[in-house]
Short mmCIF file of C-alpha atoms in Angstrom, two decimals:
data_model
loop_
_atom_site.label_atom_id
_atom_site.label_comp_id
_atom_site.label_asym_id
_atom_site.label_seq_id
_atom_site.Cartn_x
_atom_site.Cartn_y
_atom_site.Cartn_z
CA MET P 244 70.60 119.23 118.01
CA GLU P 245 71.39 122.42 119.94
CA THR P 246 73.54 120.61 122.50
CA LEU P 247 75.55 119.00 119.71
CA LYS P 248 76.22 122.46 118.28
CA ILE P 249 77.41 123.76 121.64
CA ILE P 250 79.71 120.78 122.20
CA GLY P 251 81.07 121.23 118.68
CA ALA P 252 81.73 124.90 119.33
CA PHE P 253 83.71 124.09 122.48
CA ILE P 254 85.78 121.44 120.69
CA THR P 255 86.55 123.91 117.90
CA LEU P 256 87.59 126.43 120.55
CA ALA P 257 89.95 123.88 122.12
CA GLY P 258 91.41 123.24 118.68
CA SER P 259 92.05 126.92 118.12
CA VAL P 260 93.82 127.12 121.50
CA PHE P 261 96.24 124.44 120.28
CA LEU P 262 96.75 126.34 117.02
CA LEU P 263 97.48 129.50 119.03
CA LEU P 264 100.03 127.65 121.19
CA GLY P 265 101.61 126.32 118.02
CA SER P 266 102.00 129.84 116.65
CA ILE P 267 103.55 131.05 119.91
CA GLY P 268 105.92 128.11 119.72
CA LEU P 269 106.99 129.12 116.21
CA ILE P 270 108.19 132.44 117.59
CA ARG P 271 109.82 131.09 120.74
CA MET P 272 111.76 128.12 119.38
CA PRO P 273 115.45 128.67 118.58
CA ASP P 274 116.04 126.86 115.27
CA VAL P 275 114.32 125.48 112.21
CA PHE P 276 114.04 121.88 113.46
CA THR P 277 112.38 122.72 116.76
CA ARG P 278 110.07 125.07 114.87
CA ILE P 279 109.06 122.28 112.52
CA GLN P 280 108.39 120.12 115.59
CA VAL P 281 106.03 122.66 117.11
CA GLY P 282 104.44 123.41 113.76
CA THR P 283 103.66 119.74 113.22
CA LYS P 284 102.57 118.74 116.70
CA ALA P 285 100.36 121.52 117.90
CA SER P 286 98.80 122.12 114.52
CA THR P 287 97.86 118.47 113.97
CA LEU P 288 95.70 118.21 117.08
CA GLY P 289 94.49 121.80 116.61
CA THR P 290 93.31 121.15 113.07
CA ILE P 291 91.80 117.77 113.93
CA LEU P 292 89.85 119.22 116.89
CA SER P 293 88.65 122.20 114.86
CA LEU P 294 87.45 119.97 112.04
CA PHE P 295 85.87 117.52 114.48
CA GLY P 296 83.96 120.35 116.14
CA ILE P 297 82.74 121.61 112.78
CA GLY P 298 81.69 118.07 111.94
CA LEU P 299 79.55 117.97 115.10
CA MET P 300 77.99 121.33 114.31
CA PHE P 301 77.12 120.48 110.73
CA THR P 302 76.46 116.75 110.75
CA GLU P 303 75.56 116.68 107.02
CA ILE P 304 79.23 117.17 106.06
CA ALA P 305 80.65 114.81 108.71
CA GLY P 306 81.83 112.32 106.07
CA LYS P 307 83.91 114.91 104.28
CA ILE P 308 85.35 116.12 107.58
CA PHE P 309 86.37 112.54 108.37
CA LEU P 310 88.22 112.30 105.04
CA LEU P 311 89.92 115.64 105.71
CA ILE P 312 91.18 114.39 109.08
CA ILE P 313 92.59 111.24 107.46
CA PHE P 314 94.37 113.27 104.78
CA ILE P 315 95.86 115.62 107.37
CA LEU P 316 97.13 112.62 109.36
CA ILE P 317 98.79 111.24 106.20
CA THR P 318 100.24 114.41 104.68
CA ASN P 319 101.27 116.42 107.75
CA PRO P 320 104.12 114.14 108.91
CA VAL P 321 105.35 113.61 105.33
CA SER P 322 105.69 117.31 104.62
CA SER P 323 107.43 118.08 107.92
CA HIS P 324 109.77 115.12 107.40
CA MET P 325 110.76 116.42 103.95
CA LEU P 326 111.23 119.97 105.24
CA ALA P 327 113.46 118.79 108.09
CA ARG P 328 115.43 116.46 105.80
CA ALA P 329 116.01 119.16 103.21
CA ALA P 330 117.01 121.63 105.92
CA HIS P 331 119.54 119.17 107.35
CA TYR P 332 120.96 118.32 103.91
CA ILE P 333 121.58 121.93 102.88
CA GLY P 334 123.18 122.55 106.27
CA VAL P 335 120.79 124.92 108.00
CA LYS P 336 122.32 126.17 111.23
CA LYS P 337 121.29 124.23 114.32
CA ALA P 338 120.58 125.83 117.68
CA ASP P 339 123.59 126.12 119.99
CA ILE P 340 121.90 123.93 122.59
CA THR P 341 121.70 120.94 120.22
CA VAL P 342 123.24 118.12 122.25
CA VAL P 343 123.91 115.35 119.73
CA ASP P 344 123.84 114.95 115.94
CA LYS P 345 124.08 111.34 114.84
CA LEU P 346 122.79 112.17 111.39
CA SER P 347 125.77 114.38 110.53
CA GLU P 348 128.13 111.64 111.68
CA PHE P 349 126.27 109.15 109.53
CA ARG P 350 126.36 111.37 106.46
CA GLU P 351 130.06 112.10 106.80
CA LYS P 352 130.77 108.39 106.56
CA GLN P 353 128.87 108.17 103.30
CA PRO P 354 130.28 110.83 100.99
CA GLU P 355 128.22 109.75 98.00
CA ASN P 356 125.07 110.65 99.86
CA ASN P 357 126.15 114.20 100.42
CA ALA P 358 126.16 115.21 96.77
CA GLN P 359 122.71 114.16 95.75
CA LYS P 360 120.24 111.50 96.59
CA PRO P 361 117.80 111.20 93.71
CA GLU P 362 115.41 108.78 95.34
CA ALA P 363 113.86 109.52 98.71
CA GLU P 364 112.53 106.50 100.48
CA MET Z 54 99.54 89.26 94.46
CA ARG Z 55 98.59 91.78 91.80
CA ILE Z 56 94.92 90.94 92.31
CA LYS Z 57 95.11 91.78 96.02
CA SER Z 58 96.73 95.19 95.51
CA PHE Z 59 94.24 95.92 92.70
CA LEU Z 60 91.29 95.06 94.97
CA ILE Z 61 92.60 97.09 97.91
CA LEU Z 62 93.20 100.14 95.71
CA THR Z 63 89.79 99.87 94.04
CA ILE Z 64 87.93 99.52 97.32
CA THR Z 65 89.84 102.43 98.90
CA LEU Z 66 89.17 104.75 95.98
CA PHE Z 67 85.52 103.73 95.78
CA THR Z 68 84.99 104.28 99.54
CA ILE Z 69 86.55 107.75 99.38
CA TRP Z 70 84.36 108.62 96.40
CA VAL Z 71 81.17 107.49 98.16
CA ILE Z 72 82.02 109.37 101.38
CA LEU Z 73 82.81 112.50 99.37
CA ASN Z 74 79.48 112.32 97.56
CA GLY Z 75 77.50 111.50 100.65
CA LYS Z 76 74.68 109.79 98.74
CA LEU Z 77 74.04 106.32 97.33
CA THR Z 78 72.22 106.90 94.02
CA PRO Z 79 72.89 104.45 91.13
CA GLU Z 80 74.66 107.10 89.01
CA VAL Z 81 77.12 107.93 91.81
CA LEU Z 82 77.90 104.28 92.51
CA LEU Z 83 78.28 103.42 88.80
CA THR Z 84 80.55 106.36 87.97
CA GLY Z 85 82.66 105.83 91.08
CA GLY Z 86 82.98 102.11 90.51
CA LEU Z 87 84.02 102.48 86.87
CA VAL Z 88 86.55 105.23 87.56
CA ALA Z 89 87.97 103.35 90.56
CA ILE Z 90 88.50 100.21 88.44
CA VAL Z 91 90.11 102.11 85.56
CA VAL Z 92 92.43 104.09 87.85
CA SER Z 93 93.41 100.93 89.76
CA LEU Z 94 94.19 99.11 86.49
CA LEU Z 95 96.38 102.00 85.34
CA PHE Z 96 98.34 102.35 88.58
CA CYS Z 97 98.28 98.76 89.86
CA ARG Z 98 101.75 98.02 88.53
CA THR Z 99 103.42 100.47 90.91
CA CYS Z 100 101.32 99.90 94.02
CA GLU Z 101 102.94 96.72 95.27
CA VAL Z 102 103.17 98.20 98.79
CA PHE Z 103 99.58 97.17 99.42
CA THR Z 104 100.43 93.50 99.08
CA GLU Z 105 102.40 93.74 102.31
CA ILE Z 106 99.25 94.28 104.36
CA ARG Z 107 98.24 91.12 106.17
CA LEU Z 108 94.53 90.45 106.42
CA THR Z 109 94.44 87.87 109.22
CA PRO Z 110 91.97 88.42 112.11
CA LYS Z 111 94.84 89.17 114.50
CA ALA Z 112 96.25 91.80 112.16
CA VAL Z 113 92.85 93.46 111.83
CA LEU Z 114 92.42 93.50 115.62
CA TYR Z 115 95.87 95.02 116.06
CA SER Z 116 95.09 97.64 113.40
CA VAL Z 117 92.09 98.78 115.43
CA LEU Z 118 94.15 98.76 118.65
CA TYR Z 119 96.86 100.72 116.83
CA VAL Z 120 94.42 103.53 116.01
CA PHE Z 121 93.67 103.94 119.73
CA VAL Z 122 97.32 103.76 120.81
CA PHE Z 123 98.16 106.28 118.12
CA MET Z 124 95.39 108.67 119.22
CA ARG Z 125 96.56 108.47 122.84
CA GLU Z 126 100.15 109.21 121.83
CA LEU Z 127 98.99 112.06 119.58
CA VAL Z 128 97.13 113.79 122.42
CA LYS Z 129 100.04 113.21 124.81
CA SER Z 130 102.42 114.64 122.23
CA ASN Z 131 100.39 117.78 121.71
CA LEU Z 132 99.98 118.45 125.42
CA ASP Z 133 103.70 117.86 125.93
CA VAL Z 134 104.76 120.29 123.20
CA ALA Z 135 102.14 122.85 124.24
CA GLY Z 136 103.48 122.64 127.80
CA ARG Z 137 107.02 123.31 126.62
CA VAL Z 138 105.90 126.27 124.55
CA VAL Z 139 104.11 128.09 127.37
CA SER Z 140 106.72 127.31 130.03
CA PRO Z 141 108.81 130.48 130.58
CA LYS Z 142 112.12 128.58 130.72
CA LEU Z 143 111.54 126.87 127.34
CA PRO Z 144 112.72 123.42 128.55
CA ILE Z 145 114.15 121.95 125.34
CA ASN Z 146 117.21 119.82 124.79
CA PRO Z 147 117.20 119.10 121.05
CA GLY Z 148 119.39 116.64 119.19
CA PHE Z 149 119.46 114.08 116.39
CA VAL Z 150 119.40 110.47 117.57
CA GLU Z 151 119.54 107.17 115.77
CA VAL Z 152 117.15 104.26 116.30
CA LYS Z 153 116.77 100.86 114.69
CA THR Z 154 113.59 99.17 113.56
CA LYS Z 155 112.79 95.50 113.23
CA LEU Z 156 110.15 96.07 110.53
CA HIS Z 157 110.99 94.82 107.04
CA SER Z 158 108.09 95.93 104.86
CA LYS Z 159 108.12 99.32 103.15
CA ILE Z 160 104.63 100.27 104.25
CA GLY Z 161 105.32 99.23 107.85
CA ARG Z 162 108.38 101.46 107.98
CA MET Z 163 106.48 104.31 106.37
CA ILE Z 164 103.70 104.13 108.94
CA LEU Z 165 106.25 103.83 111.76
CA ALA Z 166 108.09 106.95 110.54
CA ASN Z 167 104.83 108.87 110.19
CA SER Z 168 103.72 107.82 113.67
CA ILE Z 169 107.05 108.86 115.18
CA THR Z 170 106.72 112.28 113.56
CA LEU Z 171 103.28 112.79 115.08
CA THR Z 172 104.20 111.74 118.62
CA PRO Z 173 105.97 113.22 121.66
CA GLY Z 174 108.69 115.60 120.54
CA THR Z 175 110.13 113.38 117.81
CA LEU Z 176 110.50 114.01 114.09
CA THR Z 177 111.84 111.51 111.54
CA VAL Z 178 114.50 113.26 109.47
CA GLU Z 179 116.12 110.43 107.52
CA ILE Z 180 115.56 106.74 106.98
CA ASN Z 181 118.25 104.43 105.67
CA ASP Z 182 117.42 100.75 105.56
CA ASP Z 183 116.64 99.85 109.19
CA ARG Z 184 118.21 102.98 110.67
CA LEU Z 185 115.98 105.93 111.44
CA PHE Z 186 117.41 109.34 112.29
CA ILE Z 187 115.15 111.32 114.54
CA HIS Z 188 115.17 114.88 115.73
CA TRP Z 189 114.20 114.76 119.38
CA ILE Z 190 113.16 117.92 121.16
CA ASP Z 191 114.21 116.57 124.57
CA VAL Z 192 117.02 114.02 124.24
CA GLN Z 193 116.98 111.57 127.16
CA GLY Z 194 118.57 108.30 126.08
CA GLY Z 195 122.18 108.37 125.02
CA ASN Z 196 122.72 105.19 123.07
CA ILE Z 197 120.89 103.49 120.24
CA GLU Z 198 119.26 100.76 122.38
CA LYS Z 199 117.82 103.17 124.90
CA ASP Z 200 116.56 105.57 122.27
CA THR Z 201 114.98 102.73 120.31
CA GLU Z 202 113.22 101.52 123.42
CA MET Z 203 111.80 104.95 124.23
CA ILE Z 204 110.73 106.07 120.75
CA VAL Z 205 110.00 103.06 118.59
CA GLN Z 206 108.68 100.24 120.73
CA THR Z 207 105.24 101.62 121.53
CA PHE Z 208 104.33 101.36 117.87
CA GLU Z 209 106.57 98.57 116.73
CA LYS Z 210 104.88 95.81 118.69
CA TYR Z 211 101.62 96.54 116.88
CA LEU Z 212 103.08 97.22 113.44
CA GLU Z 213 105.10 94.02 113.61
CA VAL Z 214 101.91 91.99 113.74
CA ILE Z 215 100.15 94.02 111.04
CA TYR Z 216 102.89 94.39 108.43
CA GLY Z 217 105.90 92.40 109.55
#
């Protein structure tokens, strides 16, 4: 039982390292889209590892931890997708180093989409 | 096909309820079962996405394989982004690229878009029919075919078998 607790503690520590890197990334990245990228990526693995470690330390709540991990895997990409989409649609400024923007080209060809799109697929 | 989506929804809800409770007493099972059936009956009309899941042995095998592929890509993605963050030069080359998918089902496309968001430096921004617009933190391709090959195909070959 003790060894399981120690392993769990180390996994939680690894998770918090990823969360720390994610926070550093939020400061260093130049624009909103790259920040969303870092916020999604590093925090997903960070949260999953932290929860997994806690699940190893307290095995009686492992089932709930498992459900939490599933819900994070489902909701995390959806929320970052919607944030990025909304940011692009209201015309948030992109970083100067952005090399290509196919989405703007696509939206210019479809003027009816620019006004409002009631249904998000 | 209504029966199938009803069953899938009921079983999913019931499983979540049992895991949340963490015990198997008759009261828990009875309450959970009843509530799961009532909720599924109420919402069954709008949950037709579940009917697109195939339940053949090959699809089930590929679903299991997909979990492992996805986990591998997730870890790779996190290490990749973490590496970029700590590198002093901040090696990013962001841009919005377009890719095409061969998947036809709604749920297949949804899972593909979610998987793309969680994997190396890519983020799905917009989806329009079979065209996906992706923010890529380090643009490498240049045309649609190349981008599709690099971003989509790892997942698509599994999802094609599972959802079509």
